[in-house]
XYZ file of C-alpha atoms in Angstrom:
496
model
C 6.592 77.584 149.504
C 9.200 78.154 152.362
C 12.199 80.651 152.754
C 14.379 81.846 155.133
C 16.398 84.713 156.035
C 19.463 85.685 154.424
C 22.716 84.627 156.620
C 21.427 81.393 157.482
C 22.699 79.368 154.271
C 23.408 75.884 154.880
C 27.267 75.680 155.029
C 28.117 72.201 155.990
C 27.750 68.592 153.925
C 24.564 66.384 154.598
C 26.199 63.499 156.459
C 26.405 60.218 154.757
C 26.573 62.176 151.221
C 28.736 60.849 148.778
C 32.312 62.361 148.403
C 32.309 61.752 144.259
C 30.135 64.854 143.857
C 32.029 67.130 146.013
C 35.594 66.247 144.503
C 34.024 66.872 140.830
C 32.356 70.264 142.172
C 35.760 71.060 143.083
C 37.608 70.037 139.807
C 35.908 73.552 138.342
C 38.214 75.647 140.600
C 40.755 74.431 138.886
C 42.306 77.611 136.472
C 41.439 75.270 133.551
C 38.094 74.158 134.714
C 36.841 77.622 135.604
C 33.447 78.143 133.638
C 30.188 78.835 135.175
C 28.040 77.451 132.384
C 30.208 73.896 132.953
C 29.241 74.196 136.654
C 25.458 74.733 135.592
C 25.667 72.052 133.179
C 27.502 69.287 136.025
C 24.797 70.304 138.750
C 21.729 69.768 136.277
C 23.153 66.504 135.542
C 24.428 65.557 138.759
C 21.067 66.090 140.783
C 18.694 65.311 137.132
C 16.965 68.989 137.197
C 16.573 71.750 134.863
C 18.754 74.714 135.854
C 18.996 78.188 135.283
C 21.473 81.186 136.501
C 19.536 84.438 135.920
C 19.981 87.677 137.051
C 17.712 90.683 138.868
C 16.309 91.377 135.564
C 16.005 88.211 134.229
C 18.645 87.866 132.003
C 20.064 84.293 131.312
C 23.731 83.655 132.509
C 23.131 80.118 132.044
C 21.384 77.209 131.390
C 17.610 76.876 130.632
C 15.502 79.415 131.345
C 12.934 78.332 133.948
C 9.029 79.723 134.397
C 9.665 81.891 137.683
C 7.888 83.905 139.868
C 9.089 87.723 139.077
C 8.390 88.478 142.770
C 10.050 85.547 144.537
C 13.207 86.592 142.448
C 13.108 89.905 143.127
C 12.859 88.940 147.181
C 16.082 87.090 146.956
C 18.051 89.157 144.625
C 16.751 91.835 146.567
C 18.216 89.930 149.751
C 15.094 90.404 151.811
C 15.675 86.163 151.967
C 18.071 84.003 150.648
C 16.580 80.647 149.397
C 13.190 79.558 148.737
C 11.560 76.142 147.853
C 8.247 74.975 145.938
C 6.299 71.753 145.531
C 4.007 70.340 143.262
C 2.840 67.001 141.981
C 5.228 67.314 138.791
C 7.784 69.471 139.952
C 10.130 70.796 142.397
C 11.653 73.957 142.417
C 14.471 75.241 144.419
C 15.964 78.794 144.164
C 19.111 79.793 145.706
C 20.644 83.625 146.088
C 24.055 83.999 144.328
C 26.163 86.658 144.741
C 27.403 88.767 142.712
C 30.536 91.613 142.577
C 27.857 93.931 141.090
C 24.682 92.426 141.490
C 22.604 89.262 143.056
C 21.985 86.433 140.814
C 18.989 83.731 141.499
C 20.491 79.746 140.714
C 17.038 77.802 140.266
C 16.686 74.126 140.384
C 13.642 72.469 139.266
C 13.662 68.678 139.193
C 10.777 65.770 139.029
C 12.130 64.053 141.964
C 11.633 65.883 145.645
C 15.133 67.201 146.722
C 16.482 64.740 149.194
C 19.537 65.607 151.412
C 21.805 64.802 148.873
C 20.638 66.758 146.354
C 19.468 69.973 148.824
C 23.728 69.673 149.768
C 24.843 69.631 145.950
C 22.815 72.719 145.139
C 24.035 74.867 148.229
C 27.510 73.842 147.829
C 26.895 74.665 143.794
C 25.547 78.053 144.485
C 28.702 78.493 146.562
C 31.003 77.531 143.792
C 29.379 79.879 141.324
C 29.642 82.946 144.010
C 33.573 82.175 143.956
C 33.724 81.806 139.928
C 31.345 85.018 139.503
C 33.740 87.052 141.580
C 36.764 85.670 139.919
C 35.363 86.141 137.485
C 34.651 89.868 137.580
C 37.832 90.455 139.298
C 39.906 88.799 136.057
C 37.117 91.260 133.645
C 37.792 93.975 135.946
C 42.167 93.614 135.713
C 41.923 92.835 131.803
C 39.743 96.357 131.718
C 42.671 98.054 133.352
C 45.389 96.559 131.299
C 43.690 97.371 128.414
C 43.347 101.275 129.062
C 46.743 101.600 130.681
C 47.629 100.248 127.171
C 45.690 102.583 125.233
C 47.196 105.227 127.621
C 50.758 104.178 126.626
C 50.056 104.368 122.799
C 48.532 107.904 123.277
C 51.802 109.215 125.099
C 53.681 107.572 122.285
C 51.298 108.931 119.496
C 52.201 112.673 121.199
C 55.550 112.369 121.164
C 55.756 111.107 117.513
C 53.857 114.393 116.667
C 56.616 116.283 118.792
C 53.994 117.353 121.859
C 56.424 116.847 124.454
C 54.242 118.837 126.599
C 50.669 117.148 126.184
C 52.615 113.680 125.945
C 54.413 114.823 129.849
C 51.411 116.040 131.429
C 49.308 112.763 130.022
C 52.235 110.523 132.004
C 52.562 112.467 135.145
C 49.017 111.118 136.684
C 50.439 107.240 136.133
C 54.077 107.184 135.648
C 55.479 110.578 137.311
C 58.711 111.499 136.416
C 58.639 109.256 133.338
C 59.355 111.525 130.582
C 61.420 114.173 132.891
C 64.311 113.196 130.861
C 64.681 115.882 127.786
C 66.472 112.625 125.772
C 65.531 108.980 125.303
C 66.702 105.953 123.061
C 63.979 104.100 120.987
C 63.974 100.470 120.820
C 61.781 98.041 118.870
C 61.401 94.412 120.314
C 60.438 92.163 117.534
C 58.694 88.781 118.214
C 56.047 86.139 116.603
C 52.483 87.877 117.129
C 51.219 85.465 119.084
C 53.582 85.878 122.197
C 53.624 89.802 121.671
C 51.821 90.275 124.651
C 53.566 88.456 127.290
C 56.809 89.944 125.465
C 55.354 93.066 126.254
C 54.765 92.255 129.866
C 58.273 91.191 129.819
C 59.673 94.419 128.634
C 57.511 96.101 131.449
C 58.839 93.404 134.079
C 62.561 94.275 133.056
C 62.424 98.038 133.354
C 60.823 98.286 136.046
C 58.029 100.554 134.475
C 60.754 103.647 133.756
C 60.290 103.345 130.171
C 57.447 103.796 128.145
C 55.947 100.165 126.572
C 54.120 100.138 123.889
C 52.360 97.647 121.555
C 53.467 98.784 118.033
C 49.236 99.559 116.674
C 51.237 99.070 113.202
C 53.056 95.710 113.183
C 52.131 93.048 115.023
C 55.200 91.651 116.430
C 56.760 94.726 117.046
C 56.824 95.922 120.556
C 57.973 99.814 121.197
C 60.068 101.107 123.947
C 61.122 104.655 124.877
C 63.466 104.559 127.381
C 64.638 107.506 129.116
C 66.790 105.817 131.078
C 70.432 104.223 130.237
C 69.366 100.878 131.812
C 66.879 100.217 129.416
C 69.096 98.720 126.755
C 71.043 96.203 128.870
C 68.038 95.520 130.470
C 65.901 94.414 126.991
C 69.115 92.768 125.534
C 69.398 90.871 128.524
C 65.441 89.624 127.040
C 66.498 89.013 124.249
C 69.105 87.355 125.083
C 66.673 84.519 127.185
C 64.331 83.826 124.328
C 65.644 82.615 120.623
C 62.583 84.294 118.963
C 63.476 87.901 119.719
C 65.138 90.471 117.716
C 66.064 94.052 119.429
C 66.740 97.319 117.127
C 67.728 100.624 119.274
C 68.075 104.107 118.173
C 70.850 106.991 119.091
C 69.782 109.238 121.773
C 67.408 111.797 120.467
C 65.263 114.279 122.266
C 61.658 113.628 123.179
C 60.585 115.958 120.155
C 62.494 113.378 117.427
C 60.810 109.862 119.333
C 59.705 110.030 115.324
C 63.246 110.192 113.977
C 64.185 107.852 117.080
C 61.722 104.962 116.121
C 62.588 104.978 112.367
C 66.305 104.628 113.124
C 65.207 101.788 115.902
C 63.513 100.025 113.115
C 66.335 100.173 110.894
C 68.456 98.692 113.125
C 66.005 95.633 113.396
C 66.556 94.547 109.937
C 70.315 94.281 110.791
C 69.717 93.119 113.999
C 68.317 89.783 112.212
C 72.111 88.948 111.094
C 73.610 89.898 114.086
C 74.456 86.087 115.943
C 73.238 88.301 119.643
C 70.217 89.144 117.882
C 70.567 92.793 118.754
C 71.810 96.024 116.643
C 72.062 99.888 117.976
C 71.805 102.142 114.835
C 74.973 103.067 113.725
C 76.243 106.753 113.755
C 77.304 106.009 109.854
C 78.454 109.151 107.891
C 74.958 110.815 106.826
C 74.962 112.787 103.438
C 73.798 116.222 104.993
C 76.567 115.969 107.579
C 79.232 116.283 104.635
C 76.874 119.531 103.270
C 77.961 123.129 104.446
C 75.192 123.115 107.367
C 74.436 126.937 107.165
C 73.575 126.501 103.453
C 71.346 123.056 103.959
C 69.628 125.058 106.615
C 68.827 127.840 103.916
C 68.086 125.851 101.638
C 66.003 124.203 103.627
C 63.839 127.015 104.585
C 63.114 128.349 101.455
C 62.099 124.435 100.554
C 59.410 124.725 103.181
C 58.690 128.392 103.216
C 55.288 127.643 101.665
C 53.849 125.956 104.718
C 55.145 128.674 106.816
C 52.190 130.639 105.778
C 49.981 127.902 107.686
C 49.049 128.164 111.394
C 51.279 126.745 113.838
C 49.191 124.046 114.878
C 48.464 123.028 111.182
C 52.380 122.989 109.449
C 53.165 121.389 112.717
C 50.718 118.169 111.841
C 51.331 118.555 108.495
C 55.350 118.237 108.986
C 55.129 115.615 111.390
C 52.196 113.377 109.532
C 54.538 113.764 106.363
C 57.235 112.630 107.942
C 55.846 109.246 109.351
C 53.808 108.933 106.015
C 57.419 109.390 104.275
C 59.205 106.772 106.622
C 56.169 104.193 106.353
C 53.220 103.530 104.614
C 49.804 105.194 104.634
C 48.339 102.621 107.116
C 51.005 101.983 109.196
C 51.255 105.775 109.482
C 47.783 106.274 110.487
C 47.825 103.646 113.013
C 51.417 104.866 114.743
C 49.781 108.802 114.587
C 45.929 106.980 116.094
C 44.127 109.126 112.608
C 42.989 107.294 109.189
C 45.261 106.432 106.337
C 42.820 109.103 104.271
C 43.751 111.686 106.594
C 47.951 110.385 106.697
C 46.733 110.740 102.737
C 45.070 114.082 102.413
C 47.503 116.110 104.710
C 50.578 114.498 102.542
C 48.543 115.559 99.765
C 48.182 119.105 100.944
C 52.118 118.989 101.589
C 52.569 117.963 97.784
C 50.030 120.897 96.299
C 52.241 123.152 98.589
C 55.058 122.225 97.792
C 54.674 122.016 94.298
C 56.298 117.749 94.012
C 54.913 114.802 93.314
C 55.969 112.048 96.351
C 54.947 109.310 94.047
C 58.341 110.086 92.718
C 61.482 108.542 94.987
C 63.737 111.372 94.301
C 61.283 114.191 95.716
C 60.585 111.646 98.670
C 64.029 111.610 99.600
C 64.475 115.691 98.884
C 61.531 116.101 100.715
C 62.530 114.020 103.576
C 65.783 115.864 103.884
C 64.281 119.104 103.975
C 62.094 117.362 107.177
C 64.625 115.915 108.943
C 66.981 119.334 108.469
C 63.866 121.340 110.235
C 64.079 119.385 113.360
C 66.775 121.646 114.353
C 65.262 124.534 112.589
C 64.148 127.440 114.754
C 60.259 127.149 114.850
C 59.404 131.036 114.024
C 59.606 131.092 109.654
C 62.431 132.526 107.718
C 62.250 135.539 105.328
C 65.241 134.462 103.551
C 67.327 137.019 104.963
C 70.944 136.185 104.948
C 70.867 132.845 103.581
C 73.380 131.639 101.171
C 71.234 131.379 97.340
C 72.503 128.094 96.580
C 70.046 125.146 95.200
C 70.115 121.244 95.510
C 72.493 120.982 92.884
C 75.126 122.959 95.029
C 74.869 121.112 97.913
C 75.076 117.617 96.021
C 78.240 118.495 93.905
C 80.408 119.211 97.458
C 83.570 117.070 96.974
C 82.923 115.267 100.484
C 79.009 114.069 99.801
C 79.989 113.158 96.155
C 82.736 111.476 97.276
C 80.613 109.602 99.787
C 78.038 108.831 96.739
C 80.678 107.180 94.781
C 81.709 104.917 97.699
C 78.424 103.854 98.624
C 77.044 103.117 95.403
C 80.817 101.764 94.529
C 80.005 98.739 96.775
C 77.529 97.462 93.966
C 80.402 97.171 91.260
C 81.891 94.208 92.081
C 78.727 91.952 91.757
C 78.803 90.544 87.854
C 74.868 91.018 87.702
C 75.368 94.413 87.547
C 72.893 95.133 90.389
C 74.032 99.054 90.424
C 71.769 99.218 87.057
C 68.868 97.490 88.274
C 68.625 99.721 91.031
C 68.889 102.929 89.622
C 65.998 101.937 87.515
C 64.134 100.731 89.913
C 64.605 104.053 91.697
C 63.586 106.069 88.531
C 60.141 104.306 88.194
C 59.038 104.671 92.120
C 60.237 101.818 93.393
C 58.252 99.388 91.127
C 59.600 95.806 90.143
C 57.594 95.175 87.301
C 58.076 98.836 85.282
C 61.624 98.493 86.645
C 61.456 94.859 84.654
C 60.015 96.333 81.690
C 62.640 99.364 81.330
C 65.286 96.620 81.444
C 64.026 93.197 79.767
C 64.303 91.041 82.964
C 61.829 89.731 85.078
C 60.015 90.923 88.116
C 61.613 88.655 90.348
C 65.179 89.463 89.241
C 64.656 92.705 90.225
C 63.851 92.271 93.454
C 66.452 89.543 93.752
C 68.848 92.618 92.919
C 67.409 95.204 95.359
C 67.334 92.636 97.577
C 71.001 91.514 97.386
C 71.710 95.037 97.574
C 70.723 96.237 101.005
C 73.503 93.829 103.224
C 76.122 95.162 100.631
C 74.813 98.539 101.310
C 73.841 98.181 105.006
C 70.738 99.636 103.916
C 67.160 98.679 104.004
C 65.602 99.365 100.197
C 63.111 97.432 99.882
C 60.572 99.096 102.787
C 60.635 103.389 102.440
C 62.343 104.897 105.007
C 65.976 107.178 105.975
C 67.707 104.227 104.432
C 66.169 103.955 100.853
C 66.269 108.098 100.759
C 70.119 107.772 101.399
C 70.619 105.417 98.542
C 68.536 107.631 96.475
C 70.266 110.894 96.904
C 74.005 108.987 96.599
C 72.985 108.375 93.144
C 71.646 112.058 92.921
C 75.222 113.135 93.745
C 76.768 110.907 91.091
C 74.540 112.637 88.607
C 72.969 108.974 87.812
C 69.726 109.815 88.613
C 68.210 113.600 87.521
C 66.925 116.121 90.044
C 63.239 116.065 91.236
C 61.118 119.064 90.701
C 59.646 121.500 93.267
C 58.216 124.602 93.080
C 60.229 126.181 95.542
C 63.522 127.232 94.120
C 65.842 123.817 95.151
């Protein structure tokens, strides 16, 4: 057996060797070629050995593992020499230090043949390669590690904000983005593309704001990327993307504050389903005429309270999650909720369900989703200490639907529908009064399934409105026919 000390590898080519080996040794630089298994695999064929790429503690990295001395190894991982050789009548051994980013790595060669000058040059020149792969290697490991938790940092922030902690949301962005969420207002957008090319979309979208907004990878859909964008440049800058690639849709929001990114994101999304018609493939939510901006605001604010008084008696911490997880699980489903808010779907589920006991409703029922939601979205603006009721106007649901302005706007809205011959005002009302459902909607009126959702469906560009997924835009549909008296009042055990 003979070593020698480390630092004095053998660096040059044996002269006279053959240039084949060398130019298919390099061929695994190559970005597509990088594997250090392959490169184990070529040398044990190229020099006809059995080889094996273990490290300190004898775990296979690859190839065959090899009957070694534990104490040679532990020499040259150790570093106290660098190469060692071994002789017998049936074999040859030759073991070579690698190293390693975190640790030393031992590449042994054991072969029938002796190891002429050719084959001694292939092996050094091997171990070589591998050193430069292994690092890469750890180096690529190391940046995908990184990427990954700055991306699990971004969906955090985002998660905050939807849950309207400005504060926690700020002070988790200030150690890697500082000044990012100084803003007290941002617009929402939502890039939509095929799953598959989400992520470089994503690093696109990072690319073209220069890292002022936050990017996020929607946890919910797949092809949805979300941005909150503090600054103005941050539209022109992602319909400018969009503009570049064919497959890419872009919905945006209204300016909101940081404590409505919830609000924000649903009206982003909304804007997505018209941005598909659009021929620039982009759509800004439109500041349409809202039903509770026709209402007398000082009596929706009233009534509002005394809707919600019975979760005042919570903690603060607790009607705070509770108002915010209701309001996601009102705007999406269960699941997607869960994943946008980073909890389960049973707990999106139990705290609605604690929202319905209190509340005294049922949300399985369309018309006290869309109440409900009302009452949520009227909060927002809400002082946060509770109410005792003093000095608000007594009036109930009913009053604030039968105002000439929001019926008025009821009967134009739903007025669109009367010119189809199908009659697709009908169908949806009655798909409405059974929760949404196509088949019990089919039953009530002798069609079939599928012609209900035809109807629905031909509904929403007629009423610029999204029906067919729950969200702002279904509730507003709901409550026109509440103020046309075509659909009866939902029950809660507040007095609404």
């Amino acid at each position: 057996m003979a070593g020698r000390e480390d630092g004095n590898r053998q660096h040059a080519a044996q002269a006279g060797a053959s240039p084949a080996w060398a130019e298919e040794l390099l061929e695994h630089l190559r970005p597509a070629g990088r594997d250090v298994r392959r490169v184990v695999a070529w040398l044990a064929g190229t020099v006809g050995a059995t080889v094996a790429l273990q490290d300190a503690a004898g775990h296979l990295i690859a190839g065959n593992r090899l009957p070694l001395d534990d104490g040679l190894v532990a020499d040259i991982t150790a570093g106290r020499i660098a190469s060692a050789a071994w002789e017998s009548r049936e074999r040859h051994l030759r073991l070579v230090r690698v190293e390693h980013p975190s640790h030393a790595c031992v590449l042994a060669v054991s072969r029938p043949d002796p190891f002429d000058r050719r084959a001694s040059g292939v092996v050094t020149h091997t171990a070589q390669v591998i050193e430069l792969l292994l690092t890469a290697g750890e180096s690529t490991a190391a940046g995908h590690r990184l990427r990954r938790a700055t991306s699990d940092l971004r969906l955090a922030i985002l998660q905050l904000l939807m849950v309207e902690d400005t504060i926690a949301a700020r002070r988790v962005a200030a150690g890697l983005w500082p000044g990012l969420l100084d803003a007290e207002t941002a617009c929402v957008y939502v890039v939509e593309s095929a799953p598959d090319v989400r992520d470089r979309v994503a690093e696109e979208c990072l690319d073209r704001t220069r890292e002022d907004a936050l990017v996020v990878r929607c946890p919910a859909m797949d092809g949805h990327v979300i941005v909150v964008g503090p600054r103005e440049t941050t539209g022109d800058a992602l319909r400018s993307l969009v503009g570049r690639h064919p497959d890419l849709f872009l919905g945006g929001s209204v300016r909101q504050s940081l404590a409505q990114t919830a609000t924000a994101y649903g009206q982003a999304v909304s804007a997505l389903a018209v941005a598909h018609f659009r021929p620039d493939k982009t759509a800004v939510y439109a500041e349409r005429t809202h039903p509770e901006r026709l209402m007398d605001p000082v009596a929706l604010r009233g009534w509002t309270s005394r809707v919600l008084r019975p979760l005042d008696t919570l903690p603060h911490h607790t009607r705070a999650e509770l108002l915010a997880t209701t309001r996601l699980g009102l705007e999406f489903t269960a699941v997607n909720a869960a994943k946008v808010l980073g909890v389960s779907r049973n707990t999106v589920r139990a705290r609605m369900e604690r929202v319905e006991a209190l509340l005294g409703t049922d949300f399985a029922d369309l018309t006290a989703r869309a109440v409900v939601h009302l009452a949520l979205n009227t909060r927002i603006g809400l002082p946060d200490a509770p109410s005792d009721g003093a000095g608000e106007p007594d009036l109930r649901l009913a009053d604030l639907l039968s105002g000439p302005a929001v019926r008025t706007w009821g009967q134009d809205l739903l007025g669109r529908l009367d010119a189809d011959a199908r009659n697709p005002r009908r169908t949806l009302r009655a798909w409405i009064a059974v929760g949404g459902n196509a088949e019990r909607a089919a039953q009530t009126l002798g069609v079939h399934a599928q012609t209900v959702r035809e109807h629905v469906r031909s509904a929403e560009p007629v009423l610029e409105r999204q029906l067919l997924a729950a969200g702002t835009d279904l509730y507003e549909v709901v409550l026109a026919h509440l103020t046309v008296g075509d659909l009866d009042l939902p029950v809660l055990r507040s007095p609404a």
